[in-house]
mmCIF file of C-alpha atoms in Angstrom:
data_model
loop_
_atom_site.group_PDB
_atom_site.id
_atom_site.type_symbol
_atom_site.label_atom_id
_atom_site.label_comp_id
_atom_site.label_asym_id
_atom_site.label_seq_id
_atom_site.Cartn_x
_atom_site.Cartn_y
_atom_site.Cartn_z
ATOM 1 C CA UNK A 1 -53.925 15.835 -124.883
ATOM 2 C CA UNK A 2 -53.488 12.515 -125.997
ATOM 3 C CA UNK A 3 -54.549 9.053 -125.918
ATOM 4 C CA UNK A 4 -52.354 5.559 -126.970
ATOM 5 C CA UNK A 5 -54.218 3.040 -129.203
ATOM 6 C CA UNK A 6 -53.576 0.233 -130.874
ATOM 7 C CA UNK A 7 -53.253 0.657 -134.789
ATOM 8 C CA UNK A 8 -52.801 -1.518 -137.963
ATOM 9 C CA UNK A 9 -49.965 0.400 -139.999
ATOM 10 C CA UNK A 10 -49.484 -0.563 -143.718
ATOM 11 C CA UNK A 11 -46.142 -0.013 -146.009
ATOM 12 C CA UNK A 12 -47.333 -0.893 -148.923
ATOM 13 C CA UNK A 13 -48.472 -4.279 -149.164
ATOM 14 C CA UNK A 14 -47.102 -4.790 -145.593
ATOM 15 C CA UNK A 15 -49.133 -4.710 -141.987
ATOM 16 C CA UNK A 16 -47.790 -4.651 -138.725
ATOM 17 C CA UNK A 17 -49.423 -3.902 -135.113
ATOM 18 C CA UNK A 18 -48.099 -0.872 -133.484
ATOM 19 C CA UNK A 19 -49.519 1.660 -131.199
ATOM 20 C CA UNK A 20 -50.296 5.692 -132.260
ATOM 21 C CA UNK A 21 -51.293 8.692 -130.240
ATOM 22 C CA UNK A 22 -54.438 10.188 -131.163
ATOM 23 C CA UNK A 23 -56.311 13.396 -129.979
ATOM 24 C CA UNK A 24 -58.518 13.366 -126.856
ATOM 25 C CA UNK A 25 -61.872 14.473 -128.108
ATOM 26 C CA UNK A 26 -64.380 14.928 -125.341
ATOM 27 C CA UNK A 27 -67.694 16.931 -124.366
ATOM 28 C CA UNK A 28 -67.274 19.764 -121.798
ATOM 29 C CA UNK A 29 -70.351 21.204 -120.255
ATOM 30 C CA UNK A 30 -70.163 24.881 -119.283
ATOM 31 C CA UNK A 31 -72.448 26.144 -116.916
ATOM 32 C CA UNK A 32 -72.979 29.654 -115.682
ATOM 33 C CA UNK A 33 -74.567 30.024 -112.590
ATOM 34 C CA UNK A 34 -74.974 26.194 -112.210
ATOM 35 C CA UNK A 35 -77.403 26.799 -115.491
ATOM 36 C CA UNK A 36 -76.159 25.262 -118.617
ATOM 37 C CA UNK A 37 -74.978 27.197 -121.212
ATOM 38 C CA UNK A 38 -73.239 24.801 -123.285
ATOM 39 C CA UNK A 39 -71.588 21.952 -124.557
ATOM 40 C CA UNK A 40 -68.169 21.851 -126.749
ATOM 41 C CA UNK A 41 -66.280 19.188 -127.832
ATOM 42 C CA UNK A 42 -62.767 19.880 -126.721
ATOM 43 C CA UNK A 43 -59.220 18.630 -126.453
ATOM 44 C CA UNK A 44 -58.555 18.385 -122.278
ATOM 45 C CA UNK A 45 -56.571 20.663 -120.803
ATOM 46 C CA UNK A 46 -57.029 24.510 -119.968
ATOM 47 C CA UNK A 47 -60.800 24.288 -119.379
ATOM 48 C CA UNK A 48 -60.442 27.184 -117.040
ATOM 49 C CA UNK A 49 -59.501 29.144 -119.780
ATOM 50 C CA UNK A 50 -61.592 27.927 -122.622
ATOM 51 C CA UNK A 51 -64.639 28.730 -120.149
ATOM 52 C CA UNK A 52 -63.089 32.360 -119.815
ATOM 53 C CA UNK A 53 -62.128 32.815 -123.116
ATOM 54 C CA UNK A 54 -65.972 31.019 -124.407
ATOM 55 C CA UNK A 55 -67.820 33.484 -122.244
ATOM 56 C CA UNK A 56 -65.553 36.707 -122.930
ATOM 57 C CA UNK A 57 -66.167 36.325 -127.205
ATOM 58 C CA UNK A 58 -69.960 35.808 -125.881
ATOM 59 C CA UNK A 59 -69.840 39.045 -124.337
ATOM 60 C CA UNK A 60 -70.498 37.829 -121.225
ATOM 61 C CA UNK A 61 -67.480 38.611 -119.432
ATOM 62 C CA UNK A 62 -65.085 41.843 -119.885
ATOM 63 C CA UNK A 63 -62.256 40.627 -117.558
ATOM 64 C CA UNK A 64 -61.516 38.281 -115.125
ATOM 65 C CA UNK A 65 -63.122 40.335 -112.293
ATOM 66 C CA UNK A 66 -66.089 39.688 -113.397
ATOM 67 C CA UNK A 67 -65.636 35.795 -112.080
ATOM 68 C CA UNK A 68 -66.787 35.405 -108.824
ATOM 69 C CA UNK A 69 -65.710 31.628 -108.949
ATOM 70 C CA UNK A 70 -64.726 28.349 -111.552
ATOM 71 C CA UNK A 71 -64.599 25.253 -110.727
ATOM 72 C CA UNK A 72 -65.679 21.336 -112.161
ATOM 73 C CA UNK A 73 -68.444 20.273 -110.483
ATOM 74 C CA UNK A 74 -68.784 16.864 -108.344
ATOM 75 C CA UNK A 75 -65.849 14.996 -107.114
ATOM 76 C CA UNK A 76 -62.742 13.098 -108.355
ATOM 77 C CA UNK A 77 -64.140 9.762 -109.495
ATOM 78 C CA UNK A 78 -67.711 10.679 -110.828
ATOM 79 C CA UNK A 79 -68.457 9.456 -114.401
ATOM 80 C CA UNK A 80 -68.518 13.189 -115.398
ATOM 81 C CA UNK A 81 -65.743 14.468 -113.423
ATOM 82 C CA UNK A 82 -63.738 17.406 -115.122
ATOM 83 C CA UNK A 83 -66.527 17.306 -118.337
ATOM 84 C CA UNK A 84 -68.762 20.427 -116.325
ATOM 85 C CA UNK A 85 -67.543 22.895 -115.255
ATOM 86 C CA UNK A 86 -69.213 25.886 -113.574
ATOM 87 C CA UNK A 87 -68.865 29.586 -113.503
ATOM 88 C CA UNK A 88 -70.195 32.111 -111.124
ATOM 89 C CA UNK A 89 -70.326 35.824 -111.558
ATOM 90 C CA UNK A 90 -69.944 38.097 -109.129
ATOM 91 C CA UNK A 91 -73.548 38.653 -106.968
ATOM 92 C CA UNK A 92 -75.051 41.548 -108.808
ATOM 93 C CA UNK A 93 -73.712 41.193 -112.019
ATOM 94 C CA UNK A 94 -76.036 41.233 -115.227
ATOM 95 C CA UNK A 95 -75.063 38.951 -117.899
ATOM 96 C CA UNK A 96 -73.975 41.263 -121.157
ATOM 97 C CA UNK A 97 -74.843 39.286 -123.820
ATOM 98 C CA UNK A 98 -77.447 40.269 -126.101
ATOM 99 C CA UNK A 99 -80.916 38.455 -125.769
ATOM 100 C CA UNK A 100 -81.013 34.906 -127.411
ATOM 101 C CA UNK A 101 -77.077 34.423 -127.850
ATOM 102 C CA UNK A 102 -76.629 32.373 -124.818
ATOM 103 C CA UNK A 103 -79.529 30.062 -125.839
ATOM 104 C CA UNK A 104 -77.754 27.383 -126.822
ATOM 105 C CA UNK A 105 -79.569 23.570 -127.474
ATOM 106 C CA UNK A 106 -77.291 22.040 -129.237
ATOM 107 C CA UNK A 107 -73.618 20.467 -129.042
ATOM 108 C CA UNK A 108 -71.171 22.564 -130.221
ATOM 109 C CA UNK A 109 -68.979 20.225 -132.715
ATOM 110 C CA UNK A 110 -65.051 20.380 -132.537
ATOM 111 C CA UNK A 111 -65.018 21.851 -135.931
ATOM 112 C CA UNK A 112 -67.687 24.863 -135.510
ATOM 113 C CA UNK A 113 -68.264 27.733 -133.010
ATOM 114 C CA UNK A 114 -71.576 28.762 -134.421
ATOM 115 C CA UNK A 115 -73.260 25.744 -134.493
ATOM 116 C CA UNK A 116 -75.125 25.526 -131.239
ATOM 117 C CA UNK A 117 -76.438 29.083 -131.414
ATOM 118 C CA UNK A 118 -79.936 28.086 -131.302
ATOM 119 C CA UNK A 119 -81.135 31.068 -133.868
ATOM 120 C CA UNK A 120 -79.993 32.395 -137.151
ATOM 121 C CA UNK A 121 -80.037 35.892 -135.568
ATOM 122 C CA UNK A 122 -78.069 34.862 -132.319
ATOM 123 C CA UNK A 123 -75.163 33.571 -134.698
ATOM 124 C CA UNK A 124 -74.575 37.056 -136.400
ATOM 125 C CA UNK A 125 -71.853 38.510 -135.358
ATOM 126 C CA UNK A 126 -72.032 40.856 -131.957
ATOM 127 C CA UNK A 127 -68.375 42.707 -132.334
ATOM 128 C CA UNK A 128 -67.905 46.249 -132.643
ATOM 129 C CA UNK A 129 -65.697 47.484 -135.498
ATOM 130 C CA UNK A 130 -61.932 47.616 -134.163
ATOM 131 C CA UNK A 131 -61.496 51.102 -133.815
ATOM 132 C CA UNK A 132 -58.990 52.485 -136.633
ATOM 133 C CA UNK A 133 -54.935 52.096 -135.984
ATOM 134 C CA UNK A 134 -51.576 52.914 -137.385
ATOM 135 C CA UNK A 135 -50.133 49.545 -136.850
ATOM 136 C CA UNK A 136 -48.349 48.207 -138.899
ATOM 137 C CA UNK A 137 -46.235 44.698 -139.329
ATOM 138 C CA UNK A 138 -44.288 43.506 -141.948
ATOM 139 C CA UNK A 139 -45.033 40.756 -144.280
ATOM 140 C CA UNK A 140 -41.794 39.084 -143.631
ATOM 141 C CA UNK A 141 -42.117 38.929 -139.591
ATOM 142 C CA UNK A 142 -45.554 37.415 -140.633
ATOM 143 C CA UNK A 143 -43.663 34.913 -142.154
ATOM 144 C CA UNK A 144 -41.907 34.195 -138.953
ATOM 145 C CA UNK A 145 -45.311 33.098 -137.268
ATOM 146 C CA UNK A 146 -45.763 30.015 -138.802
ATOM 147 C CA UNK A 147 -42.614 28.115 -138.054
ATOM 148 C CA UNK A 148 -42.693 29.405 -134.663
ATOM 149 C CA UNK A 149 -46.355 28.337 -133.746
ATOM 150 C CA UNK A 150 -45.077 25.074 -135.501
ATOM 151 C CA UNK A 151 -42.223 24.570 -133.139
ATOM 152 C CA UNK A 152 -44.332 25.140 -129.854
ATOM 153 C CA UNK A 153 -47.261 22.051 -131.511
ATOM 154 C CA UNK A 154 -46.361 19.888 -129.197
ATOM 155 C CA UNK A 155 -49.327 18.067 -129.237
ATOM 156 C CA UNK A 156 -50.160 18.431 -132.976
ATOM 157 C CA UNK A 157 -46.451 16.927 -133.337
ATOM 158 C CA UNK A 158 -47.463 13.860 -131.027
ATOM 159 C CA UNK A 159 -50.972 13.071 -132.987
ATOM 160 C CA UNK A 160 -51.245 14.972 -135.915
ATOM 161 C CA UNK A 161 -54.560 16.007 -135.041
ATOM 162 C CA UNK A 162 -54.744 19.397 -132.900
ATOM 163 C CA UNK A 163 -55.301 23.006 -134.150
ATOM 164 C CA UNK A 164 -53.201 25.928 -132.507
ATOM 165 C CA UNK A 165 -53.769 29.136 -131.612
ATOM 166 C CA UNK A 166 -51.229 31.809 -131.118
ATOM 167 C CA UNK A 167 -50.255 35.475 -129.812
ATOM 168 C CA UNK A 168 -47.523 37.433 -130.944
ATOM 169 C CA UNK A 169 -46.586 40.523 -129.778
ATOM 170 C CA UNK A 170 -45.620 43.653 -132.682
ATOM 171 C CA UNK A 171 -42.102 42.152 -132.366
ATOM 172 C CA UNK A 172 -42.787 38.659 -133.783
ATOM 173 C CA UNK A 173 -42.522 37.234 -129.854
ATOM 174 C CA UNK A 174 -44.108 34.229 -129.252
ATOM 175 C CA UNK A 175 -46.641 35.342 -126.325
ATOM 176 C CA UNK A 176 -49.046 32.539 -125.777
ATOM 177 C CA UNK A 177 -50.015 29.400 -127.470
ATOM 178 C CA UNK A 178 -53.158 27.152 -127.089
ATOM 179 C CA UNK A 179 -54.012 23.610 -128.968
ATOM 180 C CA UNK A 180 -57.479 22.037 -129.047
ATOM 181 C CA UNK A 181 -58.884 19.876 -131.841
ATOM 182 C CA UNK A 182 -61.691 22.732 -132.191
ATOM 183 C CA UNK A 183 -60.182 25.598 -133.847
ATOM 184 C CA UNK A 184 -62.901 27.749 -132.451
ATOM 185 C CA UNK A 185 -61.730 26.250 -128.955
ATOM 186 C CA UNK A 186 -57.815 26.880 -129.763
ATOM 187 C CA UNK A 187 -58.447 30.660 -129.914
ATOM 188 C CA UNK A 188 -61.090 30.714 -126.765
ATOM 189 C CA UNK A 189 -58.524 28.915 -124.972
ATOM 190 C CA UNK A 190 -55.251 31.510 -125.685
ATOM 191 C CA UNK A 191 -57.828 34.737 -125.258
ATOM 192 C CA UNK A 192 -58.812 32.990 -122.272
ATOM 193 C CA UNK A 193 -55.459 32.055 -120.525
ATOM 194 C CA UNK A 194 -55.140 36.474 -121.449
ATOM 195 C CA UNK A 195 -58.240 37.140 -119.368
ATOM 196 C CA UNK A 196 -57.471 34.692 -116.719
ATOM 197 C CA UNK A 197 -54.343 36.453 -116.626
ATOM 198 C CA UNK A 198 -55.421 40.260 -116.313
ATOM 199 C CA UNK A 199 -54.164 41.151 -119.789
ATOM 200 C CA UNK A 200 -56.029 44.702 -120.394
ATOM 201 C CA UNK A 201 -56.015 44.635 -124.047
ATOM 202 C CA UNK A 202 -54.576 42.540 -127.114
ATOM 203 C CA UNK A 203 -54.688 45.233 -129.218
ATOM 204 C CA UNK A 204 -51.157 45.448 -129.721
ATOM 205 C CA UNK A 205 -51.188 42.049 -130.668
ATOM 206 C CA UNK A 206 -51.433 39.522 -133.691
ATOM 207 C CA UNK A 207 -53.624 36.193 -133.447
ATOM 208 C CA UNK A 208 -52.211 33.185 -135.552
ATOM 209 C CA UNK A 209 -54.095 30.149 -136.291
ATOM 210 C CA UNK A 210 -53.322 26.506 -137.504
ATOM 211 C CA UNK A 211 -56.542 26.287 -140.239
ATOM 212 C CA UNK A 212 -58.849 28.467 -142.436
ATOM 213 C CA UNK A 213 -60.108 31.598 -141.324
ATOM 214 C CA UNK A 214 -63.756 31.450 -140.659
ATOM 215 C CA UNK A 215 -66.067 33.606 -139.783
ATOM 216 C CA UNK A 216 -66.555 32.539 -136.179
ATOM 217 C CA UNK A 217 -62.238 32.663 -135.779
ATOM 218 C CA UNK A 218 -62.781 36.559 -136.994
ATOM 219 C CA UNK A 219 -65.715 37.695 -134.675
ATOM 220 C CA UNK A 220 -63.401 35.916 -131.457
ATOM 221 C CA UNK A 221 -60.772 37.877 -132.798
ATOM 222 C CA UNK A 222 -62.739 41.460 -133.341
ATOM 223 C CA UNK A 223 -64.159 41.102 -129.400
ATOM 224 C CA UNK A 224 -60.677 40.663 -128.203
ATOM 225 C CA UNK A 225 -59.692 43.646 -130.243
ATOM 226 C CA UNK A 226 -57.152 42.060 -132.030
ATOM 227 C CA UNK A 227 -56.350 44.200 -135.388
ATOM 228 C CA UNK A 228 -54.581 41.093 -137.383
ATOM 229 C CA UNK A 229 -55.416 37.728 -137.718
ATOM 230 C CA UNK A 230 -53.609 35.643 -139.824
ATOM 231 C CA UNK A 231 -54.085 32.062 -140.918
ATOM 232 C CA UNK A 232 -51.897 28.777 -142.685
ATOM 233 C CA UNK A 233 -54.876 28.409 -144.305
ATOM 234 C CA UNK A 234 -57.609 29.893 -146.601
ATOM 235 C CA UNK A 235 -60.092 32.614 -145.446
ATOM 236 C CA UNK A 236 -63.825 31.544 -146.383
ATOM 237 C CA UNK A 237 -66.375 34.079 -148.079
ATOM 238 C CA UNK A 238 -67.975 35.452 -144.479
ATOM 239 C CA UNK A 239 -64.871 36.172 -143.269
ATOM 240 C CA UNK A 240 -63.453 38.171 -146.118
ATOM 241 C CA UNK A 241 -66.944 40.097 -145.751
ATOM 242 C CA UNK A 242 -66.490 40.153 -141.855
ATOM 243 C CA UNK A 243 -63.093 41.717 -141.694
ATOM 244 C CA UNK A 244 -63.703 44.269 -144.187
ATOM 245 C CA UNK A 245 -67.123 45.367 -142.637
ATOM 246 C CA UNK A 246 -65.013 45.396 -139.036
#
């Protein structure tokens, strides 16, 4: 997750060498089918399940037995080696996803989901309202989430530069946790590591993220059914408007 370089550090009028970790940031090309789909920029690591979780808030899986196969394509010691990777459906199976919103021709940036959608109408949002519930948590256990996720930041502590993404179950439990230096790719990455793992539903669950709450961080969290999302920092416009209207 991280990489050691060599830094000039100041203290106030004072410079010395020394050597800081930064985030990885590098381009991972997902194909489907051996066709590409698309390009993120992504923090290594759990590429399995950023794939899964990428193509499940696309609509084009529903659970893991839908894969046929996954796996990077070439060989140890190619210049691209573990930047594609390729997934195969099962033979027979139609791809879900409405028309246009897997045309994708352009890199999707560490900092948006949206951005490669390669028309205004294949960026709207595809979820289905979450279906009505009594649940109900506390504003105090959401309190709880924050210093938790904090705790399990491992490599945010180490670089200072990773987002998080995490699952709690109705208790305040610490379920899952995924970092990334895409927030979009945080939250594919712990819905993914779910679907990967034969979860059946996350609707008795609560998504917690490390930035704002956008509107592409609500639509991932209305196709995994999630009822609450909550974030350390500020929703924007959209997704106020998104989360009512779902």
């Amino acid at each position: 997750m991280h990489q050691e370089v060599r830094i000039t550090r100041w203290n106030g009028t004072e410079a010395a060498d020394a050597i800081d970790c930064v985030a990885i940031e590098a381009p991972l090309e997902i194909l489907l089918d051996g066709e590409s789909l698309a390009v993120t920029m992504r923090t290594p690591g759990d590429d399995f399940a950023l794939a899964a979780g990428f193509l499940f808030a696309e609509g084009v899986l529903k659970s893991s037995w839908d894969i046929g196969a996954m796996g990077y394509v070439g060989r140890p010691g190619d210049p691209d080696w573990q930047n594609l990777l390729n997934v195969h459906l099962k033979p027979g199976l139609e791809v879900r996803a409405l028309p246009g919103s897997l045309n994708r021709n352009f890199i999707a940036s560490s900092s948006c989901g949206v951005c490669g959608k390669a028309s205004l109408e294949a960026a709207r949002c595809t979820a289905e309202p979450v279906p009505d519930t009594s649940l109900r948590v506390s504003a105090n256990l959401i309190r709880t989430f924050d210093p938790l996720m904090r705790a399990e930041q491992q490599g945010f502590g180490r670089t200072g530069g990773l987002h998080a993404a995490a699952l709690f179950d109705l208790t305040g439990k610490l379920i899952a946790l995924s970092e990334d230096v895409g927030r979009h790719n945080a939250v594919d990455k712990v819905v993914g590591r779910q679907v990967l793992g034969g979860a059946g539903s996350l609707a008795e669950h609560l998504l917690m993220v490390s930035g704002r709450a956008s509107f592409e961080i609500l639509q991932k969290a209305a196709v995994a059914r999630l009822p609450i999302l909550c974030a350390v920092s500020a929703p924007s416009s959209l997704a106020v408007h998104l989360a009512r209207d779902l």
